[in-house]
Amino acid sequence: MGTAMNLEVQTRCVHEHVAVVAFSGEIDVYTSPHARAVLVDLLEKGYYHLVVDLRRTDYLDSTGLGLLKGALVRAQEQGGSVRLVAPPPKVQKLLEVTYLVTVFPIDATEQDAIAHLTQGGTES
Amino acid sequence: MATCTGCHVELRLPNRPEFVAVARLTVAAVACRMGFDVSAIEDIKVAVGEACTNAIEHGVPAEQCAEMVTIACRIADDGLSITVHDPGVGFEPGAAASAAHAAGTATLTEGGLGLLLIQALMDDVEVTSTPDDGTRVRMVKYLRAGEDRE
């Protein structure tokens, strides 16, 4: 079986310490190591405020939730944060079932998330 | 899907991460044929994916690729029963339930959320695990009013 991976990750550094990561496709046990590596790389480079754009995330499971939680823990260790953007209803449901909606701020748009992080609104 | 009541669909997949999508998409196709709505199909996809992920991560090591994860679907009048079995060394289901509960508090870091999701998304869930027979996760999703249950 080939190594075709149904996950595309795009990153964009938008401000000092602020980066946007957009996941398109599926985050599961197969693709999550790649997704995790991208997040860890950004955190290690000093982008400890992450905006994770989930608008085009078609599928996300516990490994995906786990890597988001792991990134949040690492970001908070550096005084940073992780904000989620517009998860589809099926992903939102999983965030609610696992109570992770209580730990991740969720924004309607990428611009809203960036504004929170660049205009003095980094408290959450 | 009345004529299929009692039908059995079984997959045997290598215990490798790249095959988890094959399992969840196949079972989703069965559920779609049965008339489950989109939301229920998504629940089933995630639950099957979680059970297979657990089987791969906690079952027989991947290098022993001859060992398979078995996904068995039984179509009934009132719903779909799915059993995911791995021939691993098993675990203590009570401890897993406690871990799932802890995960629900959002205090867990990475991992440990799978069983919580299965229990939340499916109607009946039963986990049996022994050192001799590995782990079996049996889960049922019932058809609801408005869904096809002819």
Coordinates of C-alpha atoms in Angstrom, one line a residue:
Chain A
M1 CA 0.0 0.0 0.0
G2 CA 1.4 3.4 -0.9
T3 CA 1.8 6.3 1.4
A4 CA -0.9 8.5 0.0
M5 CA -2.2 10.6 2.9
N6 CA -5.5 12.3 2.9
L7 CA -4.4 15.3 4.8
E8 CA -3.0 18.6 3.5
V9 CA -1.4 21.0 6.0
Q10 CA -0.8 24.6 5.2
T11 CA 1.0 27.0 7.6
R12 CA 1.4 30.7 7.5
C13 CA 3.3 32.8 10.0
V14 CA 1.2 36.0 10.4
H15 CA 2.8 37.8 13.3
E16 CA 5.6 37.5 15.8
H17 CA 4.8 34.3 17.7
V18 CA 1.5 33.8 15.8
A19 CA 1.0 31.2 13.1
V20 CA -2.0 29.8 11.3
V21 CA -2.2 26.1 10.5
A22 CA -5.0 24.9 8.2
F23 CA -5.8 21.2 8.1
S24 CA -7.6 20.0 5.0
G25 CA -8.7 16.4 4.9
E26 CA -8.6 13.7 7.6
I27 CA -6.7 13.6 10.9
D28 CA -6.6 10.1 12.2
V29 CA -4.1 7.6 13.5
Y30 CA -2.3 7.5 10.1
T31 CA -2.1 11.2 9.4
S32 CA -1.7 12.6 12.9
P33 CA 2.0 12.1 13.2
H34 CA 2.5 14.4 10.2
A35 CA 0.0 16.9 11.7
R36 CA 1.7 16.7 15.1
A37 CA 5.1 17.3 13.6
V38 CA 3.9 20.5 11.9
L39 CA 2.5 21.9 15.2
V40 CA 5.6 20.9 17.2
D41 CA 7.9 22.5 14.6
L42 CA 6.0 25.8 14.8
L43 CA 6.1 25.7 18.6
E44 CA 9.8 25.0 18.7
K45 CA 10.3 28.0 16.3
G46 CA 8.7 30.3 18.8
Y47 CA 5.2 30.4 17.3
Y48 CA 3.4 29.7 20.5
H49 CA 0.1 31.3 19.6
L50 CA -1.4 28.9 17.1
V51 CA -4.6 29.4 15.1
V52 CA -5.8 26.0 13.9
D53 CA -8.1 26.3 10.9
L54 CA -10.5 23.3 10.9
R55 CA -12.9 24.6 8.2
R56 CA -11.8 21.9 5.8
T57 CA -11.1 19.1 8.2
D58 CA -13.4 16.4 7.0
Y59 CA -12.6 13.9 9.7
L60 CA -11.0 14.1 13.1
D61 CA -10.7 11.4 15.7
S62 CA -9.2 11.0 19.2
T63 CA -5.7 11.1 17.9
G64 CA -6.5 14.4 16.3
L65 CA -8.1 15.7 19.5
G66 CA -5.1 14.4 21.4
L67 CA -2.6 16.2 19.2
L68 CA -4.6 19.5 19.6
K69 CA -4.6 19.1 23.3
G70 CA -0.9 18.2 23.3
A71 CA -0.2 21.4 21.3
L72 CA -2.2 23.4 23.7
V73 CA -0.3 22.1 26.7
R74 CA 3.1 22.8 24.9
A75 CA 1.9 26.3 23.9
Q76 CA 0.7 27.2 27.4
E77 CA 4.1 26.1 28.8
Q78 CA 5.5 29.0 26.7
G79 CA 2.8 31.4 27.7
G80 CA 1.0 30.8 24.4
S81 CA -2.4 29.5 23.3
V82 CA -4.2 27.5 20.6
R83 CA -7.4 28.8 19.0
L84 CA -9.6 26.8 16.7
V85 CA -11.4 28.2 13.7
A86 CA -14.8 27.0 12.5
P87 CA -14.8 23.3 13.1
P88 CA -17.5 21.6 10.9
P89 CA -20.5 20.3 13.0
K90 CA -19.3 16.8 13.1
V91 CA -15.9 17.9 14.6
Q92 CA -17.7 20.4 16.9
K93 CA -19.7 17.4 18.2
L94 CA -16.6 15.5 19.2
L95 CA -15.1 18.6 20.9
E96 CA -18.3 18.8 22.9
V97 CA -18.5 15.1 23.7
T98 CA -15.0 15.2 25.1
Y99 CA -15.5 18.6 26.8
L100 CA -12.6 20.0 24.9
V101 CA -14.9 23.0 23.9
T102 CA -14.2 24.1 27.5
V103 CA -10.4 24.4 26.9
F104 CA -10.2 25.7 23.3
P105 CA -11.4 29.1 22.3
I106 CA -13.3 28.7 19.0
D107 CA -13.6 31.5 16.4
A108 CA -15.9 31.9 13.4
T109 CA -13.1 33.1 11.1
E110 CA -9.3 33.0 10.9
Q111 CA -9.4 36.8 11.0
D112 CA -11.2 36.8 14.3
A113 CA -8.7 34.4 15.8
I114 CA -5.7 36.4 14.6
A115 CA -7.3 39.6 15.9
H116 CA -7.6 38.0 19.4
L117 CA -3.9 37.2 19.3
T118 CA -2.5 40.3 17.8
Q119 CA -4.7 43.0 19.4
G120 CA -4.0 42.4 23.0
G121 CA -6.6 39.7 23.3
T122 CA -4.4 36.8 24.2
E123 CA -6.0 36.1 27.6
S124 CA -7.9 33.1 26.3
Chain B
M1 CA -32.6 -3.0 3.5
A2 CA -35.1 -5.6 4.7
T3 CA -33.7 -8.4 2.6
C4 CA -30.3 -7.9 4.2
T5 CA -31.5 -8.5 7.8
G6 CA -29.2 -11.0 9.3
C7 CA -26.5 -10.4 6.7
H8 CA -23.0 -10.4 7.9
V9 CA -20.1 -8.3 6.5
E10 CA -16.6 -9.0 7.7
L11 CA -13.3 -7.3 7.0
R12 CA -9.9 -8.6 8.0
L13 CA -7.3 -5.9 7.8
P14 CA -3.6 -5.7 8.7
N15 CA -3.0 -3.9 11.9
R16 CA -1.5 -0.9 10.3
P17 CA -2.7 2.7 10.6
E18 CA -3.2 3.2 6.9
F19 CA -6.0 0.6 6.9
V20 CA -8.1 2.3 9.6
A21 CA -9.7 4.6 6.9
V22 CA -10.6 1.4 4.9
A23 CA -12.4 0.0 7.9
R24 CA -14.4 3.1 8.7
L25 CA -15.4 3.9 5.1
T26 CA -16.5 0.3 4.5
V27 CA -18.7 0.2 7.6
A28 CA -20.0 3.7 6.7
A29 CA -21.1 2.3 3.4
V30 CA -23.0 -0.5 5.0
A31 CA -24.7 1.9 7.4
C32 CA -25.6 4.1 4.4
R33 CA -27.2 1.2 2.7
M34 CA -29.2 0.5 5.8
G35 CA -30.7 4.0 5.8
F36 CA -28.9 5.6 8.7
D37 CA -28.9 9.4 8.5
V38 CA -25.7 11.4 7.8
S39 CA -25.2 12.2 11.5
A40 CA -25.5 8.6 12.6
I41 CA -23.1 7.5 9.8
E42 CA -20.5 10.0 11.0
D43 CA -21.0 8.6 14.6
I44 CA -20.4 5.1 13.3
K45 CA -17.3 6.1 11.3
V46 CA -15.7 7.7 14.3
A47 CA -16.6 4.8 16.6
V48 CA -15.2 2.2 14.1
G49 CA -12.1 4.3 13.6
E50 CA -11.5 4.5 17.3
A51 CA -12.0 0.8 17.9
C52 CA -9.5 0.0 15.1
T53 CA -7.1 2.6 16.4
N54 CA -7.2 1.0 19.8
A55 CA -6.7 -2.4 18.2
I56 CA -3.6 -1.2 16.3
E57 CA -2.1 0.8 19.2
H58 CA -2.7 -1.7 21.9
G59 CA -3.0 -4.9 20.0
V60 CA -0.3 -7.0 18.4
P61 CA 2.8 -5.0 17.3
A62 CA 2.6 -3.7 13.7
E63 CA 5.7 -5.6 12.6
Q64 CA 3.7 -8.8 13.1
C65 CA 1.6 -7.9 10.1
A66 CA 0.2 -11.4 9.7
E67 CA -2.0 -10.6 12.7
M68 CA -5.2 -9.0 11.6
V69 CA -7.9 -6.7 13.0
T70 CA -11.3 -8.2 12.3
I71 CA -14.3 -5.9 11.8
A72 CA -17.6 -7.8 11.7
C73 CA -20.9 -6.1 10.9
R74 CA -24.3 -7.7 11.5
I75 CA -27.3 -6.1 10.0
A76 CA -30.5 -6.3 12.0
D77 CA -34.0 -5.0 11.6
D78 CA -33.4 -2.4 14.3
G79 CA -29.8 -1.5 13.8
L80 CA -26.2 -2.3 13.0
S81 CA -23.9 -4.3 15.3
I82 CA -20.2 -4.0 14.8
T83 CA -17.5 -6.0 16.5
V84 CA -13.8 -5.0 16.3
H85 CA -11.4 -7.7 17.4
D86 CA -7.7 -7.7 17.8
P87 CA -5.6 -10.7 18.9
G88 CA -3.4 -8.7 21.2
V89 CA -2.6 -9.3 24.8
G90 CA -5.8 -7.6 26.1
F91 CA -6.2 -5.0 28.8
E92 CA -8.4 -4.3 31.9
P93 CA -11.7 -2.9 30.6
G94 CA -12.4 -1.3 34.0
A95 CA -9.2 0.6 33.9
A96 CA -10.1 1.8 30.4
A97 CA -13.5 3.0 31.5
S98 CA -11.8 5.0 34.3
A99 CA -9.4 6.4 31.8
A100 CA -12.3 7.3 29.5
H101 CA -14.0 9.0 32.4
A102 CA -10.9 11.0 33.2
A103 CA -10.6 11.9 29.6
G104 CA -14.0 13.5 29.8
T105 CA -12.7 15.9 32.3
A106 CA -10.4 17.3 29.7
T107 CA -7.5 16.7 32.1
L108 CA -5.9 14.1 29.9
T109 CA -3.2 15.1 27.5
E110 CA -2.8 13.0 24.4
G111 CA -4.6 9.7 23.8
G112 CA -7.1 8.0 26.0
L113 CA -10.1 9.6 24.4
G114 CA -11.1 6.8 22.0
L115 CA -13.3 4.7 24.4
L116 CA -15.0 7.8 25.6
L117 CA -15.9 8.7 22.0
I118 CA -17.2 5.2 21.3
Q119 CA -19.4 5.2 24.4
A120 CA -20.7 8.6 23.5
L121 CA -21.5 8.0 19.9
M122 CA -22.9 4.5 19.9
D123 CA -26.0 3.2 21.7
D124 CA -24.7 0.0 23.2
V125 CA -21.0 -0.7 23.8
E126 CA -19.4 -3.8 25.3
V127 CA -15.7 -4.3 25.7
T128 CA -14.2 -7.7 26.6
S129 CA -10.5 -8.3 26.9
T130 CA -8.6 -11.4 27.8
P131 CA -4.9 -12.4 27.5
D132 CA -5.9 -15.4 25.4
D133 CA -8.4 -13.9 23.0
G134 CA -7.3 -10.3 22.7
T135 CA -9.8 -7.5 22.8
R136 CA -13.3 -7.3 21.4
V137 CA -15.3 -4.0 21.2
R138 CA -18.9 -4.7 20.3
M139 CA -21.0 -1.7 19.5
V140 CA -24.5 -1.2 18.3
K141 CA -26.2 1.8 16.6
Y142 CA -30.0 1.6 16.4
L143 CA -32.0 3.0 13.5
R144 CA -34.3 5.7 14.7
A145 CA -37.7 7.0 13.7
G146 CA -37.5 8.4 10.2
E147 CA -34.6 6.2 9.2
D148 CA -35.2 3.2 7.0
R149 CA -36.2 0.2 9.1
E150 CA -38.4 -1.6 6.7

